[in-house]
Amino acid sequence: MNPASAFVNWADGALQVPGLQRSEKKLGQLTGIFRDHQAWQKLDPETIVYRVWWWEPVVPGTEGGLFWGLTEIQPGRVGNEYFMTRGHWHVIRNRAEFYVTVTGSGKLLLTDRTGRTWAEDMTPGSLHYVAGEVAHRIVNTGDMPIRVTACWPSDAGHDYEVNEGRGFGARILEEQGSPILVPAQD
Ligand code: PAN
Ligand code: ZN
């Protein structure tokens, strides 16, 4: 038997894998994502909003393979809009994905091709099947980092056009201390 070469710490989702990939997104890089442009401009562009670590056991684009990742979004808001990921479609539109919330709490914002938009509650242990043809974005509505494990096909690819085009059909905003789903007007 060979020893395993990759590990997940289930307490915090941390990955110990060969060739760990990582990226981070700062507020200054998230142009045009948040509704309140003035509030966004007043914040420190160096503020880290989220980080992603992932494992590519096969070359990106490989048909039939899988990737495994961890996303950590800091708590915070731009105006009354919570920190969130950019959100995307998969380039190969029918590719699905699993998300599991490890720690923290939030909302998974989903938009299908007809523009129908809904949100699922993310809480430790919540398991989310993101079907193909559905754009997805994680929103941290809590006061601690949210950590989400994901598994997706290695040929899925990421298409961020959802932010420049018609966009998500709704936003998650804070109102009187609670998150609410508000139809997008922009
Ligand atoms: C995730 C996301 C990750 C970061 O691994 O890529 O949460 O979000 P953005 O890619 O929208 O910036 C995933 O959905 N992979 O397919
Ligand atoms: Zn995805």
Short mmCIF file of C-alpha atoms and ligand atoms in Angstrom, two decimals:
data_model
loop_
_atom_site.label_atom_id
_atom_site.label_comp_id
_atom_site.label_asym_id
_atom_site.label_seq_id
_atom_site.Cartn_x
_atom_site.Cartn_y
_atom_site.Cartn_z
CA MET A 1 0.00 0.00 0.00
CA ASN A 2 1.17 3.52 -0.75
CA PRO A 3 0.72 6.29 1.82
CA ALA A 4 -1.77 8.99 0.84
CA SER A 5 -0.12 12.10 -0.56
CA ALA A 6 -2.94 14.56 0.09
CA PHE A 7 -4.81 15.55 3.24
CA VAL A 8 -7.74 17.72 4.28
CA ASN A 9 -8.04 19.04 7.82
CA TRP A 10 -11.78 18.73 8.35
CA ALA A 11 -11.69 21.22 11.21
CA ASP A 12 -10.80 24.14 8.93
CA GLY A 13 -10.69 22.71 5.41
CA ALA A 14 -6.93 23.32 5.10
CA LEU A 15 -5.22 21.38 2.32
CA GLN A 16 -1.94 19.57 2.38
CA VAL A 17 -1.45 18.48 -1.22
CA PRO A 18 1.34 18.27 -3.79
CA GLY A 19 1.69 21.51 -5.78
CA LEU A 20 -0.89 23.50 -3.81
CA GLN A 21 -2.20 26.39 -5.95
CA ARG A 22 -3.28 29.65 -4.35
CA SER A 23 -4.74 33.01 -5.24
CA GLU A 24 -6.05 36.01 -3.37
CA LYS A 25 -8.42 38.81 -4.29
CA LYS A 26 -8.08 42.28 -2.79
CA LEU A 27 -10.78 44.93 -2.77
CA GLY A 28 -8.87 46.95 -5.39
CA GLN A 29 -9.05 43.99 -7.81
CA LEU A 30 -12.80 43.59 -7.44
CA THR A 31 -13.76 46.39 -9.79
CA GLY A 32 -17.45 46.67 -10.61
CA ILE A 33 -18.50 43.81 -8.36
CA PHE A 34 -20.08 45.77 -5.52
CA ARG A 35 -23.13 47.95 -5.99
CA ASP A 36 -21.94 50.99 -4.01
CA HIS A 37 -19.03 52.28 -6.07
CA GLN A 38 -18.42 55.28 -3.79
CA ALA A 39 -18.19 53.11 -0.67
CA TRP A 40 -15.83 50.77 -2.55
CA GLN A 41 -13.53 53.67 -3.52
CA LYS A 42 -13.25 54.82 0.11
CA LEU A 43 -11.98 51.46 1.36
CA ASP A 44 -8.33 50.36 1.37
CA PRO A 45 -7.74 48.61 -2.00
CA GLU A 46 -5.16 46.37 -0.30
CA THR A 47 -7.81 44.76 1.92
CA ILE A 48 -7.91 41.02 1.21
CA VAL A 49 -11.49 39.91 0.52
CA TYR A 50 -10.87 36.24 -0.22
CA ARG A 51 -8.30 33.57 -0.80
CA VAL A 52 -8.51 30.28 -2.67
CA TRP A 53 -6.24 27.25 -2.33
CA TRP A 54 -6.71 24.32 -4.67
CA TRP A 55 -5.29 21.08 -5.93
CA GLU A 56 -5.03 20.22 -9.62
CA PRO A 57 -4.18 16.52 -9.72
CA VAL A 58 -4.54 16.72 -13.51
CA VAL A 59 -3.81 19.47 -16.04
CA PRO A 60 -6.59 22.10 -16.31
CA GLY A 61 -8.84 21.28 -19.24
CA THR A 62 -8.53 17.52 -18.76
CA GLU A 63 -11.86 15.89 -19.52
CA GLY A 64 -13.04 13.53 -16.80
CA GLY A 65 -10.76 14.84 -14.01
CA LEU A 66 -11.58 16.72 -10.81
CA PHE A 67 -10.14 19.59 -8.78
CA TRP A 68 -10.48 20.20 -5.06
CA GLY A 69 -10.34 23.64 -3.45
CA LEU A 70 -10.89 25.77 -0.37
CA THR A 71 -12.21 29.34 -0.42
CA GLU A 72 -11.93 31.65 2.58
CA ILE A 73 -13.87 34.94 2.49
CA GLN A 74 -13.22 37.54 5.15
CA PRO A 75 -16.11 39.17 6.99
CA GLY A 76 -16.81 42.73 5.87
CA ARG A 77 -19.00 44.94 3.75
CA VAL A 78 -18.82 47.51 1.00
CA GLY A 79 -21.58 49.88 2.04
CA ASN A 80 -24.32 47.46 3.04
CA GLU A 81 -23.19 44.68 0.71
CA TYR A 82 -21.30 41.77 2.22
CA PHE A 83 -17.87 40.63 1.03
CA MET A 84 -18.25 37.91 -1.61
CA THR A 85 -16.50 36.10 -4.43
CA ARG A 86 -16.65 37.45 -7.99
CA GLY A 87 -18.84 34.56 -9.03
CA HIS A 88 -18.80 32.81 -12.38
CA TRP A 89 -20.28 30.42 -14.87
CA HIS A 90 -18.25 27.44 -15.92
CA VAL A 91 -16.85 27.85 -19.41
CA ILE A 92 -18.27 24.44 -20.24
CA ARG A 93 -21.70 25.46 -19.07
CA ASN A 94 -23.05 22.06 -18.11
CA ARG A 95 -20.28 21.36 -15.57
CA ALA A 96 -21.60 21.02 -12.00
CA GLU A 97 -19.81 21.45 -8.66
CA PHE A 98 -20.08 20.54 -4.98
CA TYR A 99 -19.61 23.08 -2.18
CA VAL A 100 -19.43 22.21 1.52
CA THR A 101 -19.35 24.88 4.22
CA VAL A 102 -16.59 24.14 6.72
CA THR A 103 -16.73 27.14 9.08
CA GLY A 104 -18.64 30.41 9.19
CA SER A 105 -21.95 31.32 7.64
CA GLY A 106 -23.16 32.87 4.44
CA LYS A 107 -25.32 32.60 1.36
CA LEU A 108 -24.72 30.81 -1.89
CA LEU A 109 -26.13 33.06 -4.61
CA LEU A 110 -27.22 31.20 -7.73
CA THR A 111 -28.51 32.44 -11.09
CA ASP A 112 -29.68 30.22 -13.90
CA ARG A 113 -29.67 31.02 -17.60
CA THR A 114 -33.15 32.50 -17.51
CA GLY A 115 -32.00 34.99 -14.84
CA ARG A 116 -33.88 33.27 -12.03
CA THR A 117 -31.88 33.91 -8.86
CA TRP A 118 -32.05 32.32 -5.44
CA ALA A 119 -29.85 31.85 -2.37
CA GLU A 120 -29.06 28.85 -0.19
CA ASP A 121 -28.06 29.20 3.47
CA MET A 122 -24.46 28.22 4.13
CA THR A 123 -23.72 26.94 7.60
CA PRO A 124 -21.10 24.45 8.85
CA GLY A 125 -21.73 21.13 7.14
CA SER A 126 -24.17 22.44 4.54
CA LEU A 127 -23.64 20.61 1.28
CA HIS A 128 -24.56 22.38 -1.96
CA TYR A 129 -24.93 20.86 -5.37
CA VAL A 130 -24.33 23.63 -7.91
CA ALA A 131 -25.94 22.28 -11.05
CA GLY A 132 -24.51 22.95 -14.48
CA GLU A 133 -25.74 26.10 -16.25
CA VAL A 134 -25.95 27.94 -12.91
CA ALA A 135 -23.70 30.91 -12.01
CA HIS A 136 -22.48 30.79 -8.41
CA ARG A 137 -21.10 33.24 -5.86
CA ILE A 138 -20.38 32.86 -2.12
CA VAL A 139 -21.38 35.71 0.19
CA ASN A 140 -20.02 35.94 3.76
CA THR A 141 -22.90 37.21 5.89
CA GLY A 142 -21.25 36.34 9.22
CA ASP A 143 -18.74 38.08 11.45
CA MET A 144 -15.96 35.51 11.00
CA PRO A 145 -14.29 34.12 7.88
CA ILE A 146 -16.39 31.61 5.94
CA ARG A 147 -14.48 28.62 4.63
CA VAL A 148 -15.96 26.53 1.84
CA THR A 149 -14.59 23.37 0.29
CA ALA A 150 -15.35 22.74 -3.37
CA CYS A 151 -14.93 19.96 -5.91
CA TRP A 152 -15.35 20.66 -9.62
CA PRO A 153 -14.49 19.12 -13.00
CA SER A 154 -11.00 19.86 -14.29
CA ASP A 155 -12.37 20.98 -17.66
CA ALA A 156 -15.07 23.29 -16.22
CA GLY A 157 -13.11 26.56 -16.53
CA HIS A 158 -14.25 29.91 -15.11
CA ASP A 159 -16.20 32.51 -17.05
CA TYR A 160 -16.52 35.81 -15.16
CA GLU A 161 -18.68 37.44 -17.82
CA VAL A 162 -21.57 37.18 -15.37
CA ASN A 163 -20.17 40.31 -13.73
CA GLU A 164 -19.94 42.38 -16.87
CA GLY A 165 -23.06 41.14 -18.57
CA ARG A 166 -26.55 40.67 -17.26
CA GLY A 167 -25.08 39.65 -13.93
CA PHE A 168 -26.54 37.90 -10.96
CA GLY A 169 -30.24 38.62 -10.67
CA ALA A 170 -29.97 39.71 -7.03
CA ARG A 171 -27.63 40.95 -4.33
CA ILE A 172 -27.29 40.02 -0.66
CA LEU A 173 -27.45 43.20 1.43
CA GLU A 174 -27.40 43.86 5.16
CA GLU A 175 -30.56 45.43 6.52
CA GLN A 176 -31.05 45.98 10.24
CA GLY A 177 -28.32 43.47 11.00
CA SER A 178 -29.65 40.68 8.77
CA PRO A 179 -28.96 39.57 5.21
CA ILE A 180 -31.73 40.11 2.67
CA LEU A 181 -31.96 39.16 -1.00
CA VAL A 182 -32.58 42.25 -3.10
CA PRO A 183 -33.32 42.08 -6.85
CA ALA A 184 -30.48 43.69 -8.81
CA GLN A 185 -31.31 47.07 -10.32
CA ASP A 186 -27.97 47.40 -12.10
C1 PAN B 1 -14.55 27.96 -6.61
C2 PAN B 1 -14.32 29.45 -6.87
C3 PAN B 1 -13.78 30.21 -5.67
C4 PAN B 1 -13.51 31.69 -5.94
O1 PAN B 1 -13.33 27.30 -6.45
O2 PAN B 1 -13.48 29.60 -7.97
O3 PAN B 1 -14.72 30.13 -4.62
O4 PAN B 1 -14.60 32.30 -6.57
P1 PAN B 1 -14.44 33.04 -7.98
O5 PAN B 1 -13.80 32.04 -8.91
O6 PAN B 1 -15.84 33.37 -8.40
O7 PAN B 1 -13.57 34.23 -7.77
C5 PAN B 1 -15.33 27.42 -7.79
O8 PAN B 1 -16.51 27.69 -7.89
N1 PAN B 1 -14.67 26.74 -8.73
O9 PAN B 1 -15.32 26.33 -9.85
ZN ZN B 2 -17.30 27.07 -9.95
#
